[in-house]
């Protein structure tokens, strides 16, 4: 019998040269979009609902945006009550009402590090006494913890993390998940943080942890002028990029953004291209160890690592053209995610729990408002063929008729349960 072994390296990027990595990133983004397209449609509808457009949705059968409110008139209104929008913001308020404060506990000092001192007393007996260095170490640990805590508290304010956490809570309520990237800025020598919605991050959404995904790709429109001014990108490759002037990498989010903010047009000074920052997990072997060693910080990345350990490959791609290919000295993705419930990364957003009740309220209020208009105008009854005109004058209403006089039909009052239902 002959056993044919599969070439597992086909499923990894270890052997992939830099020139081919741009095409791989584009393929990963395209496959991820195809896989989550049904989720994107829901996120799209939730965005419009949160904006107050309760009767607008993306029709899968017609392949276009349908807005039922465009057909409304004063006599058949479609009234939208933004109750679900207030509810998700109320939840975000409750989550952040305590104003989270970072707490740093002192590092534990072991007594084994500072054993008791052995001394002889006047009688010649060995006496054990506490080591004064132990108390000094404990005080130093407290001082360091207090200093770190103070730094974190100030950094919390400088980064405006409370506002960013509120944005994460609202985005999670609309899409089920949101992300924050935390990374060191070597130019400004500071830590930076930024929030991204579910549209902007590509990964395997069927997993329960973002760190289990073999790839994580951030896709953000970037001004071409900024890309060309970045010294970290390859000079020759920068000259080959062309603008796409999209407002988002996702087709569905791009449609939403263009509907809300209109298209910017082809203006050279503000031309944009979608910049992909791909983080790919690779296992160390002879293929990628050589590339890592050629980096300035290669030895630091490989320190305490052995063959088979995971390293993170960072690739910047714009328009299928790679701009930078390097390895990071990080233990995992520099991202954190926020979800309301445990389980899969892509899950039912919180706002969708409120939308059905909200739509019921919208329809009830719309029908009641239609009743108000009907009651004010009235309903006239006339025999077929009879002609009459109704005109409103300063002195009152004048009805002209020929033959049989018209009669105004009595309008039934709304039922007693209507207003308790609205309150409920």
mmCIF file of C-alpha atoms in Angstrom:
data_model
loop_
_atom_site.group_PDB
_atom_site.id
_atom_site.type_symbol
_atom_site.label_atom_id
_atom_site.label_comp_id
_atom_site.label_asym_id
_atom_site.label_seq_id
_atom_site.Cartn_x
_atom_site.Cartn_y
_atom_site.Cartn_z
ATOM 1 C CA UNK A 1 0.000 0.000 0.000
ATOM 2 C CA UNK A 2 1.129 3.538 -0.772
ATOM 3 C CA UNK A 3 0.401 6.413 1.628
ATOM 4 C CA UNK A 4 0.237 9.834 -0.016
ATOM 5 C CA UNK A 5 1.025 12.621 2.473
ATOM 6 C CA UNK A 6 -0.640 15.985 1.928
ATOM 7 C CA UNK A 7 1.616 19.014 1.606
ATOM 8 C CA UNK A 8 0.447 20.969 4.648
ATOM 9 C CA UNK A 9 2.649 23.941 3.728
ATOM 10 C CA UNK A 10 0.042 24.761 1.039
ATOM 11 C CA UNK A 11 -2.273 25.921 3.823
ATOM 12 C CA UNK A 12 0.324 28.199 5.424
ATOM 13 C CA UNK A 13 2.093 31.387 4.343
ATOM 14 C CA UNK A 14 5.526 30.352 5.627
ATOM 15 C CA UNK A 15 6.894 29.703 2.134
ATOM 16 C CA UNK A 16 4.976 32.496 0.417
ATOM 17 C CA UNK A 17 7.335 35.178 -0.937
ATOM 18 C CA UNK A 18 6.596 38.851 -0.444
ATOM 19 C CA UNK A 19 5.706 39.401 -4.120
ATOM 20 C CA UNK A 20 2.748 36.984 -3.843
ATOM 21 C CA UNK A 21 1.452 38.069 -0.444
ATOM 22 C CA UNK A 22 -0.676 40.958 -1.800
ATOM 23 C CA UNK A 23 -2.811 38.598 -3.868
ATOM 24 C CA UNK A 24 -3.283 36.320 -0.859
ATOM 25 C CA UNK A 25 -4.585 39.181 1.311
ATOM 26 C CA UNK A 26 -7.085 40.170 -1.392
ATOM 27 C CA UNK A 27 -8.242 36.544 -1.626
ATOM 28 C CA UNK A 28 -8.714 36.321 2.142
ATOM 29 C CA UNK A 29 -10.774 39.531 2.177
ATOM 30 C CA UNK A 30 -12.936 38.335 -0.725
ATOM 31 C CA UNK A 31 -13.546 34.912 0.851
ATOM 32 C CA UNK A 32 -14.392 36.519 4.208
ATOM 33 C CA UNK A 33 -16.880 38.872 2.532
ATOM 34 C CA UNK A 34 -18.578 35.985 0.721
ATOM 35 C CA UNK A 35 -18.809 34.049 3.979
ATOM 36 C CA UNK A 36 -20.364 36.842 6.037
ATOM 37 C CA UNK A 37 -22.571 38.511 3.384
ATOM 38 C CA UNK A 38 -25.800 37.611 5.223
ATOM 39 C CA UNK A 39 -24.446 39.215 8.392
ATOM 40 C CA UNK A 40 -23.466 42.376 6.487
ATOM 41 C CA UNK A 41 -27.040 42.766 5.220
ATOM 42 C CA UNK A 42 -28.320 42.608 8.793
ATOM 43 C CA UNK A 43 -25.725 45.118 9.989
ATOM 44 C CA UNK A 44 -26.758 47.402 7.112
ATOM 45 C CA UNK A 45 -30.459 47.246 8.072
ATOM 46 C CA UNK A 46 -29.596 47.797 11.736
ATOM 47 C CA UNK A 47 -27.582 50.921 10.848
ATOM 48 C CA UNK A 48 -30.519 52.443 8.976
ATOM 49 C CA UNK A 49 -32.918 51.489 11.765
ATOM 50 C CA UNK A 50 -30.678 53.156 14.343
ATOM 51 C CA UNK A 51 -30.520 56.261 12.119
ATOM 52 C CA UNK A 52 -34.311 56.562 12.330
ATOM 53 C CA UNK A 53 -35.127 55.103 8.910
ATOM 54 C CA UNK A 54 -37.353 52.362 10.290
ATOM 55 C CA UNK A 55 -38.938 51.469 6.956
ATOM 56 C CA UNK A 56 -35.756 51.154 4.861
ATOM 57 C CA UNK A 57 -34.113 47.825 4.151
ATOM 58 C CA UNK A 58 -31.924 46.009 1.617
ATOM 59 C CA UNK A 59 -34.159 43.733 -0.476
ATOM 60 C CA UNK A 60 -32.435 40.462 -1.275
ATOM 61 C CA UNK A 61 -35.003 39.490 -3.936
ATOM 62 C CA UNK A 62 -35.007 42.858 -5.739
ATOM 63 C CA UNK A 63 -31.305 43.552 -5.128
ATOM 64 C CA UNK A 64 -31.917 47.177 -4.221
ATOM 65 C CA UNK A 65 -32.725 49.478 -1.310
ATOM 66 C CA UNK A 66 -36.443 49.677 -0.502
ATOM 67 C CA UNK A 67 -37.733 52.639 1.535
ATOM 68 C CA UNK A 68 -41.430 52.285 2.304
ATOM 69 C CA UNK A 69 -41.548 55.722 3.943
ATOM 70 C CA UNK A 70 -41.104 57.375 0.523
ATOM 71 C CA UNK A 71 -44.703 56.415 -0.275
ATOM 72 C CA UNK A 72 -46.203 57.976 2.846
ATOM 73 C CA UNK A 73 -48.583 60.937 2.760
ATOM 74 C CA UNK A 74 -50.228 63.001 5.467
ATOM 75 C CA UNK A 75 -53.257 60.677 5.250
ATOM 76 C CA UNK A 76 -51.221 57.447 5.370
ATOM 77 C CA UNK A 77 -48.219 58.300 7.558
ATOM 78 C CA UNK A 78 -45.439 55.911 8.545
ATOM 79 C CA UNK A 79 -44.322 57.175 11.915
ATOM 80 C CA UNK A 80 -40.947 55.961 13.261
ATOM 81 C CA UNK A 81 -40.454 55.906 17.039
ATOM 82 C CA UNK A 82 -36.696 55.683 17.850
ATOM 83 C CA UNK A 83 -37.264 53.495 20.894
ATOM 84 C CA UNK A 84 -34.694 50.798 20.005
ATOM 85 C CA UNK A 85 -32.013 53.475 19.474
ATOM 86 C CA UNK A 86 -32.655 54.840 22.962
ATOM 87 C CA UNK A 87 -32.669 51.345 24.446
ATOM 88 C CA UNK A 88 -29.218 50.357 23.157
ATOM 89 C CA UNK A 89 -27.780 53.692 24.311
ATOM 90 C CA UNK A 90 -29.371 53.108 27.702
ATOM 91 C CA UNK A 91 -27.578 49.755 27.889
ATOM 92 C CA UNK A 92 -24.277 51.428 26.930
ATOM 93 C CA UNK A 93 -24.896 54.025 29.652
ATOM 94 C CA UNK A 94 -25.465 51.334 32.263
ATOM 95 C CA UNK A 95 -22.333 49.448 31.232
ATOM 96 C CA UNK A 96 -20.150 52.548 31.628
ATOM 97 C CA UNK A 97 -22.000 54.257 34.485
ATOM 98 C CA UNK A 98 -19.335 53.222 37.005
ATOM 99 C CA UNK A 99 -16.556 54.983 35.026
ATOM 100 C CA UNK A 100 -14.054 52.083 34.840
ATOM 101 C CA UNK A 101 -10.824 52.824 36.690
ATOM 102 C CA UNK A 102 -7.639 50.776 36.216
ATOM 103 C CA UNK A 103 -6.296 49.152 39.396
ATOM 104 C CA UNK A 104 -2.755 47.775 39.685
ATOM 105 C CA UNK A 105 -1.905 45.480 42.584
ATOM 106 C CA UNK A 106 1.669 45.400 43.940
ATOM 107 C CA UNK A 107 3.846 42.572 42.729
ATOM 108 C CA UNK A 108 3.993 39.859 45.349
ATOM 109 C CA UNK A 109 7.327 39.717 47.157
ATOM 110 C CA UNK A 110 8.272 36.230 48.268
ATOM 111 C CA UNK A 111 9.841 35.722 51.685
ATOM 112 C CA UNK A 112 12.046 33.058 50.094
ATOM 113 C CA UNK A 113 13.854 35.827 48.229
ATOM 114 C CA UNK A 114 14.681 37.553 51.507
ATOM 115 C CA UNK A 115 15.368 34.869 54.143
ATOM 116 C CA UNK A 116 15.662 35.792 57.790
ATOM 117 C CA UNK A 117 19.070 36.867 59.035
ATOM 118 C CA UNK A 118 20.895 34.470 61.357
ATOM 119 C CA UNK A 119 22.772 36.187 64.208
ATOM 120 C CA UNK A 120 24.447 35.182 67.464
ATOM 121 C CA UNK A 121 23.087 36.614 70.725
ATOM 122 C CA UNK A 122 25.366 37.391 73.736
ATOM 123 C CA UNK A 123 24.875 33.868 75.043
ATOM 124 C CA UNK A 124 26.176 32.373 71.817
ATOM 125 C CA UNK A 125 22.776 31.122 70.608
ATOM 126 C CA UNK A 126 21.758 31.524 66.927
ATOM 127 C CA UNK A 127 18.823 33.952 66.665
ATOM 128 C CA UNK A 128 16.727 34.517 63.522
ATOM 129 C CA UNK A 129 15.618 38.109 62.751
ATOM 130 C CA UNK A 130 13.521 39.559 59.877
ATOM 131 C CA UNK A 131 15.439 40.690 56.822
ATOM 132 C CA UNK A 132 15.101 44.510 56.505
ATOM 133 C CA UNK A 133 15.438 44.167 52.729
ATOM 134 C CA UNK A 134 12.080 42.326 52.691
ATOM 135 C CA UNK A 135 10.163 45.387 53.967
ATOM 136 C CA UNK A 136 12.078 47.623 51.547
ATOM 137 C CA UNK A 137 11.092 45.351 48.628
ATOM 138 C CA UNK A 138 7.422 45.422 49.693
ATOM 139 C CA UNK A 139 7.434 49.228 49.876
ATOM 140 C CA UNK A 140 9.112 49.424 46.465
ATOM 141 C CA UNK A 141 6.485 47.086 44.960
ATOM 142 C CA UNK A 142 3.721 49.325 46.353
ATOM 143 C CA UNK A 143 5.412 52.435 44.983
ATOM 144 C CA UNK A 144 5.780 50.896 41.513
ATOM 145 C CA UNK A 145 2.145 49.702 41.499
ATOM 146 C CA UNK A 146 0.919 53.148 42.535
ATOM 147 C CA UNK A 147 3.030 54.809 39.822
ATOM 148 C CA UNK A 148 1.749 52.392 37.148
ATOM 149 C CA UNK A 149 -1.845 52.900 38.338
ATOM 150 C CA UNK A 150 -1.445 56.683 38.160
ATOM 151 C CA UNK A 151 0.061 56.402 34.653
ATOM 152 C CA UNK A 152 -2.793 54.163 33.509
ATOM 153 C CA UNK A 153 -5.388 56.552 34.945
ATOM 154 C CA UNK A 154 -3.849 59.497 33.111
ATOM 155 C CA UNK A 155 -3.501 57.424 29.927
ATOM 156 C CA UNK A 156 -7.171 56.451 30.250
ATOM 157 C CA UNK A 157 -8.087 60.164 30.127
ATOM 158 C CA UNK A 158 -5.573 61.091 27.403
ATOM 159 C CA UNK A 159 -6.762 58.262 25.152
ATOM 160 C CA UNK A 160 -10.424 59.218 25.835
ATOM 161 C CA UNK A 161 -11.019 55.532 26.461
ATOM 162 C CA UNK A 162 -14.386 56.086 28.156
ATOM 163 C CA UNK A 163 -15.769 57.657 24.964
ATOM 164 C CA UNK A 164 -14.181 54.909 22.854
ATOM 165 C CA UNK A 165 -15.700 52.226 25.094
ATOM 166 C CA UNK A 166 -19.117 53.894 24.696
ATOM 167 C CA UNK A 167 -18.662 53.785 20.910
ATOM 168 C CA UNK A 168 -17.704 50.101 21.157
ATOM 169 C CA UNK A 169 -20.847 49.364 23.191
ATOM 170 C CA UNK A 170 -23.116 51.081 20.635
ATOM 171 C CA UNK A 171 -21.394 49.396 17.654
ATOM 172 C CA UNK A 172 -21.674 46.023 19.402
ATOM 173 C CA UNK A 173 -25.373 46.628 20.018
ATOM 174 C CA UNK A 174 -25.854 47.239 16.271
ATOM 175 C CA UNK A 175 -23.503 44.595 14.827
ATOM 176 C CA UNK A 176 -22.921 42.048 17.585
ATOM 177 C CA UNK A 177 -19.173 42.752 17.847
ATOM 178 C CA UNK A 178 -16.758 45.699 17.766
ATOM 179 C CA UNK A 179 -12.972 45.966 17.940
ATOM 180 C CA UNK A 180 -10.308 48.217 19.424
ATOM 181 C CA UNK A 181 -6.744 48.247 18.158
ATOM 182 C CA UNK A 182 -3.958 49.116 20.613
ATOM 183 C CA UNK A 183 -0.531 49.668 19.104
ATOM 184 C CA UNK A 184 2.698 51.599 19.809
ATOM 185 C CA UNK A 185 3.408 54.595 17.562
ATOM 186 C CA UNK A 186 7.179 54.652 17.113
ATOM 187 C CA UNK A 187 7.162 58.130 15.510
ATOM 188 C CA UNK A 188 5.182 59.875 18.256
ATOM 189 C CA UNK A 189 6.489 57.496 20.952
ATOM 190 C CA UNK A 190 3.091 56.869 22.463
ATOM 191 C CA UNK A 191 0.387 54.228 22.615
ATOM 192 C CA UNK A 192 -2.518 54.672 20.224
ATOM 193 C CA UNK A 193 -6.020 53.231 20.317
ATOM 194 C CA UNK A 194 -8.779 53.210 17.705
ATOM 195 C CA UNK A 195 -12.242 51.625 17.477
ATOM 196 C CA UNK A 196 -13.467 49.703 14.410
ATOM 197 C CA UNK A 197 -16.867 48.282 13.541
ATOM 198 C CA UNK A 198 -17.623 44.768 12.333
ATOM 199 C CA UNK A 199 -17.436 45.820 8.651
ATOM 200 C CA UNK A 200 -13.800 46.950 8.935
ATOM 201 C CA UNK A 201 -12.282 43.750 10.376
ATOM 202 C CA UNK A 202 -12.045 40.462 8.476
ATOM 203 C CA UNK A 203 -11.544 37.168 10.323
ATOM 204 C CA UNK A 204 -13.202 33.782 10.802
ATOM 205 C CA UNK A 205 -16.461 34.780 12.517
ATOM 206 C CA UNK A 206 -17.486 31.217 13.359
ATOM 207 C CA UNK A 207 -14.835 31.022 16.101
ATOM 208 C CA UNK A 208 -15.395 32.022 19.728
ATOM 209 C CA UNK A 209 -12.131 33.988 20.122
ATOM 210 C CA UNK A 210 -10.545 36.418 17.664
ATOM 211 C CA UNK A 211 -7.110 35.104 18.682
ATOM 212 C CA UNK A 212 -7.988 31.643 17.324
ATOM 213 C CA UNK A 213 -8.415 33.023 13.797
ATOM 214 C CA UNK A 214 -5.410 32.294 11.525
ATOM 215 C CA UNK A 215 -5.717 35.795 10.079
ATOM 216 C CA UNK A 216 -7.081 39.211 11.052
ATOM 217 C CA UNK A 217 -7.293 41.938 8.420
ATOM 218 C CA UNK A 218 -8.122 45.594 9.012
ATOM 219 C CA UNK A 219 -9.425 47.446 5.938
ATOM 220 C CA UNK A 220 -9.616 51.243 6.138
ATOM 221 C CA UNK A 221 -9.745 53.873 3.329
ATOM 222 C CA UNK A 222 -6.568 55.965 3.488
ATOM 223 C CA UNK A 223 -5.530 59.127 1.680
ATOM 224 C CA UNK A 224 -2.930 58.285 -0.962
ATOM 225 C CA UNK A 225 -0.898 61.311 0.144
ATOM 226 C CA UNK A 226 -0.581 59.775 3.629
ATOM 227 C CA UNK A 227 0.487 56.406 2.219
ATOM 228 C CA UNK A 228 3.161 57.990 0.017
ATOM 229 C CA UNK A 229 4.447 60.049 2.957
ATOM 230 C CA UNK A 230 4.866 56.960 5.157
ATOM 231 C CA UNK A 231 8.594 56.090 5.309
ATOM 232 C CA UNK A 232 7.841 52.508 6.437
ATOM 233 C CA UNK A 233 6.367 51.585 3.054
ATOM 234 C CA UNK A 234 8.458 50.451 0.071
ATOM 235 C CA UNK A 235 9.308 53.501 -2.072
ATOM 236 C CA UNK A 236 8.976 51.741 -5.446
ATOM 237 C CA UNK A 237 5.694 50.047 -4.553
ATOM 238 C CA UNK A 238 4.120 53.280 -3.288
ATOM 239 C CA UNK A 239 4.340 54.808 -6.765
ATOM 240 C CA UNK A 240 2.227 51.995 -8.281
ATOM 241 C CA UNK A 241 -0.950 52.406 -6.224
ATOM 242 C CA UNK A 242 -4.077 53.910 -7.763
ATOM 243 C CA UNK A 243 -7.109 55.421 -5.994
ATOM 244 C CA UNK A 244 -10.392 53.522 -5.703
ATOM 245 C CA UNK A 245 -12.158 56.371 -3.794
ATOM 246 C CA UNK A 246 -14.277 53.937 -1.801
ATOM 247 C CA UNK A 247 -15.603 54.887 1.610
ATOM 248 C CA UNK A 248 -15.355 51.305 2.891
ATOM 249 C CA UNK A 249 -13.912 48.001 1.732
ATOM 250 C CA UNK A 250 -17.269 46.246 2.175
ATOM 251 C CA UNK A 251 -19.675 46.820 -0.748
ATOM 252 C CA UNK A 252 -22.629 46.998 1.638
ATOM 253 C CA UNK A 253 -20.999 49.472 4.034
ATOM 254 C CA UNK A 254 -19.783 51.490 1.031
ATOM 255 C CA UNK A 255 -23.401 51.724 -0.204
ATOM 256 C CA UNK A 256 -24.507 52.876 3.263
ATOM 257 C CA UNK A 257 -21.736 55.485 3.506
ATOM 258 C CA UNK A 258 -22.428 56.880 0.041
ATOM 259 C CA UNK A 259 -26.144 57.120 0.801
ATOM 260 C CA UNK A 260 -25.425 58.960 4.068
ATOM 261 C CA UNK A 261 -22.441 61.116 3.034
ATOM 262 C CA UNK A 262 -22.584 61.109 -0.786
ATOM 263 C CA UNK A 263 -19.673 60.317 -3.118
ATOM 264 C CA UNK A 264 -16.612 62.572 -2.896
ATOM 265 C CA UNK A 265 -15.808 62.381 -6.598
ATOM 266 C CA UNK A 266 -12.447 62.166 -8.336
ATOM 267 C CA UNK A 267 -10.423 64.926 -6.664
ATOM 268 C CA UNK A 268 -6.693 64.228 -6.767
ATOM 269 C CA UNK A 269 -5.860 66.017 -3.503
ATOM 270 C CA UNK A 270 -8.235 63.810 -1.482
ATOM 271 C CA UNK A 271 -7.916 60.592 -3.482
ATOM 272 C CA UNK A 272 -8.233 57.472 -1.337
ATOM 273 C CA UNK A 273 -7.401 53.801 -1.595
ATOM 274 C CA UNK A 274 -8.384 50.948 0.724
ATOM 275 C CA UNK A 275 -5.362 50.046 2.855
ATOM 276 C CA UNK A 276 -5.335 46.498 4.213
ATOM 277 C CA UNK A 277 -3.311 45.708 7.312
ATOM 278 C CA UNK A 278 -3.170 41.907 7.417
ATOM 279 C CA UNK A 279 -1.938 40.015 10.461
ATOM 280 C CA UNK A 280 -1.179 36.401 9.555
ATOM 281 C CA UNK A 281 -0.251 33.725 12.068
ATOM 282 C CA UNK A 282 2.650 31.545 10.958
ATOM 283 C CA UNK A 283 4.464 28.652 12.629
ATOM 284 C CA UNK A 284 8.209 28.988 12.862
ATOM 285 C CA UNK A 285 10.238 26.826 10.503
ATOM 286 C CA UNK A 286 13.356 27.124 8.363
ATOM 287 C CA UNK A 287 11.449 29.071 5.669
ATOM 288 C CA UNK A 288 10.422 32.073 7.770
ATOM 289 C CA UNK A 289 13.274 32.032 10.315
ATOM 290 C CA UNK A 290 15.646 33.357 7.658
ATOM 291 C CA UNK A 291 13.333 36.249 6.806
ATOM 292 C CA UNK A 292 12.894 37.117 10.493
ATOM 293 C CA UNK A 293 16.644 37.121 11.183
ATOM 294 C CA UNK A 294 17.184 39.654 8.393
ATOM 295 C CA UNK A 295 15.002 42.181 10.294
ATOM 296 C CA UNK A 296 16.546 44.659 12.726
ATOM 297 C CA UNK A 297 14.590 43.191 15.661
ATOM 298 C CA UNK A 298 14.761 39.631 14.326
ATOM 299 C CA UNK A 299 16.757 38.258 17.253
ATOM 300 C CA UNK A 300 14.298 39.781 19.739
ATOM 301 C CA UNK A 301 11.372 38.145 17.907
ATOM 302 C CA UNK A 302 13.055 34.719 17.886
ATOM 303 C CA UNK A 303 14.240 34.945 21.490
ATOM 304 C CA UNK A 304 12.859 32.087 23.633
ATOM 305 C CA UNK A 305 11.016 30.680 20.582
ATOM 306 C CA UNK A 306 11.475 27.278 18.984
ATOM 307 C CA UNK A 307 10.379 25.684 15.735
ATOM 308 C CA UNK A 308 6.601 25.320 15.594
ATOM 309 C CA UNK A 309 5.855 28.386 17.766
ATOM 310 C CA UNK A 310 3.503 31.046 16.401
ATOM 311 C CA UNK A 311 4.759 34.363 15.029
ATOM 312 C CA UNK A 312 2.714 37.189 13.508
ATOM 313 C CA UNK A 313 3.439 38.362 9.968
ATOM 314 C CA UNK A 314 2.238 41.894 9.224
ATOM 315 C CA UNK A 315 1.494 42.815 5.610
ATOM 316 C CA UNK A 316 0.243 46.168 4.277
ATOM 317 C CA UNK A 317 -1.536 45.944 0.912
ATOM 318 C CA UNK A 318 -3.260 48.592 -1.224
ATOM 319 C CA UNK A 319 -4.897 47.749 -4.541
ATOM 320 C CA UNK A 320 -3.335 44.249 -4.681
ATOM 321 C CA UNK A 321 0.127 45.839 -4.229
ATOM 322 C CA UNK A 322 2.136 45.011 -1.118
ATOM 323 C CA UNK A 323 3.698 47.982 0.644
ATOM 324 C CA UNK A 324 5.344 46.362 3.640
ATOM 325 C CA UNK A 325 6.009 42.792 4.735
ATOM 326 C CA UNK A 326 7.496 42.261 8.182
ATOM 327 C CA UNK A 327 7.165 40.229 11.387
ATOM 328 C CA UNK A 328 5.998 41.664 14.705
ATOM 329 C CA UNK A 329 7.450 41.118 18.143
ATOM 330 C CA UNK A 330 3.993 40.579 19.631
ATOM 331 C CA UNK A 331 2.518 37.550 21.416
ATOM 332 C CA UNK A 332 -0.860 37.932 19.664
ATOM 333 C CA UNK A 333 -3.081 40.287 17.635
ATOM 334 C CA UNK A 334 -2.986 43.879 19.009
ATOM 335 C CA UNK A 335 -6.805 43.922 19.030
ATOM 336 C CA UNK A 336 -9.516 43.381 21.621
ATOM 337 C CA UNK A 337 -13.145 42.637 20.803
ATOM 338 C CA UNK A 338 -16.333 43.406 22.722
ATOM 339 C CA UNK A 339 -19.473 41.265 22.560
ATOM 340 C CA UNK A 340 -22.627 41.236 24.680
ATOM 341 C CA UNK A 341 -22.824 37.438 24.852
ATOM 342 C CA UNK A 342 -20.346 34.548 24.775
ATOM 343 C CA UNK A 343 -20.257 32.242 21.781
ATOM 344 C CA UNK A 344 -19.437 32.812 18.120
ATOM 345 C CA UNK A 345 -17.848 36.145 17.136
ATOM 346 C CA UNK A 346 -20.704 36.873 14.714
ATOM 347 C CA UNK A 347 -23.915 36.758 16.742
ATOM 348 C CA UNK A 348 -27.394 38.293 16.889
ATOM 349 C CA UNK A 349 -26.954 42.019 17.700
ATOM 350 C CA UNK A 350 -28.748 43.461 20.735
ATOM 351 C CA UNK A 351 -30.782 45.958 18.675
ATOM 352 C CA UNK A 352 -32.419 43.062 16.821
ATOM 353 C CA UNK A 353 -33.965 41.971 20.142
ATOM 354 C CA UNK A 354 -35.760 45.337 20.265
ATOM 355 C CA UNK A 355 -36.600 45.884 16.584
ATOM 356 C CA UNK A 356 -39.719 43.600 16.395
ATOM 357 C CA UNK A 357 -41.382 45.349 19.367
ATOM 358 C CA UNK A 358 -40.290 48.707 17.948
ATOM 359 C CA UNK A 359 -41.841 47.922 14.551
ATOM 360 C CA UNK A 360 -45.075 46.887 16.276
ATOM 361 C CA UNK A 361 -45.099 50.243 18.072
ATOM 362 C CA UNK A 362 -44.348 52.090 14.797
ATOM 363 C CA UNK A 363 -47.263 50.405 13.005
ATOM 364 C CA UNK A 364 -49.660 51.045 15.910
ATOM 365 C CA UNK A 365 -48.727 54.751 16.091
ATOM 366 C CA UNK A 366 -48.926 55.075 12.288
ATOM 367 C CA UNK A 367 -52.450 53.603 12.234
ATOM 368 C CA UNK A 368 -53.545 55.798 15.133
ATOM 369 C CA UNK A 369 -52.184 58.875 13.369
ATOM 370 C CA UNK A 370 -54.052 57.829 10.223
ATOM 371 C CA UNK A 371 -57.221 57.678 12.351
ATOM 372 C CA UNK A 372 -56.576 61.235 13.616
ATOM 373 C CA UNK A 373 -56.336 62.545 10.038
ATOM 374 C CA UNK A 374 -59.438 60.628 9.007
ATOM 375 C CA UNK A 375 -61.410 61.987 11.969
ATOM 376 C CA UNK A 376 -60.375 65.599 11.271
ATOM 377 C CA UNK A 377 -61.173 65.402 7.550
ATOM 378 C CA UNK A 378 -64.186 63.148 7.851
ATOM 379 C CA UNK A 379 -65.583 60.553 5.464
ATOM 380 C CA UNK A 380 -68.365 61.600 3.085
ATOM 381 C CA UNK A 381 -70.963 59.217 1.638
ATOM 382 C CA UNK A 382 -72.653 59.903 -1.720
ATOM 383 C CA UNK A 383 -74.766 58.009 -4.222
ATOM 384 C CA UNK A 384 -73.019 56.855 -7.374
ATOM 385 C CA UNK A 385 -73.220 59.532 -10.071
ATOM 386 C CA UNK A 386 -74.009 62.340 -7.634
ATOM 387 C CA UNK A 387 -71.777 65.429 -7.944
ATOM 388 C CA UNK A 388 -70.795 67.637 -5.018
ATOM 389 C CA UNK A 389 -67.937 69.942 -4.046
ATOM 390 C CA UNK A 390 -66.550 70.622 -0.556
ATOM 391 C CA UNK A 391 -64.744 73.916 0.077
ATOM 392 C CA UNK A 392 -63.389 75.433 3.279
ATOM 393 C CA UNK A 393 -64.041 79.157 3.715
ATOM 394 C CA UNK A 394 -63.357 81.595 6.549
ATOM 395 C CA UNK A 395 -66.944 81.271 7.630
ATOM 396 C CA UNK A 396 -66.920 77.472 7.693
ATOM 397 C CA UNK A 397 -67.270 74.528 5.330
ATOM 398 C CA UNK A 398 -69.530 74.808 2.255
ATOM 399 C CA UNK A 399 -70.907 71.693 0.533
ATOM 400 C CA UNK A 400 -72.538 72.128 -2.892
ATOM 401 C CA UNK A 401 -74.568 69.227 -4.265
ATOM 402 C CA UNK A 402 -77.044 68.297 -6.971
ATOM 403 C CA UNK A 403 -79.879 65.920 -6.175
ATOM 404 C CA UNK A 404 -79.407 63.864 -3.022
ATOM 405 C CA UNK A 405 -77.525 65.665 -0.225
ATOM 406 C CA UNK A 406 -74.311 63.869 0.868
ATOM 407 C CA UNK A 407 -73.997 62.526 4.405
ATOM 408 C CA UNK A 408 -70.942 62.415 6.601
ATOM 409 C CA UNK A 409 -70.231 58.944 7.936
ATOM 410 C CA UNK A 410 -69.633 58.586 11.669
ATOM 411 C CA UNK A 411 -66.047 57.567 12.404
ATOM 412 C CA UNK A 412 -65.623 54.847 15.014
ATOM 413 C CA UNK A 413 -63.505 55.789 18.010
ATOM 414 C CA UNK A 414 -60.250 53.869 18.568
ATOM 415 C CA UNK A 415 -60.690 50.965 20.965
ATOM 416 C CA UNK A 416 -59.974 51.431 24.658
ATOM 417 C CA UNK A 417 -56.948 49.098 24.473
ATOM 418 C CA UNK A 418 -55.038 51.260 21.952
ATOM 419 C CA UNK A 419 -53.438 53.626 24.444
ATOM 420 C CA UNK A 420 -52.578 50.984 27.101
ATOM 421 C CA UNK A 421 -50.951 49.011 24.262
ATOM 422 C CA UNK A 422 -48.785 52.001 23.309
ATOM 423 C CA UNK A 423 -47.832 52.542 26.952
ATOM 424 C CA UNK A 424 -46.966 48.848 27.275
#
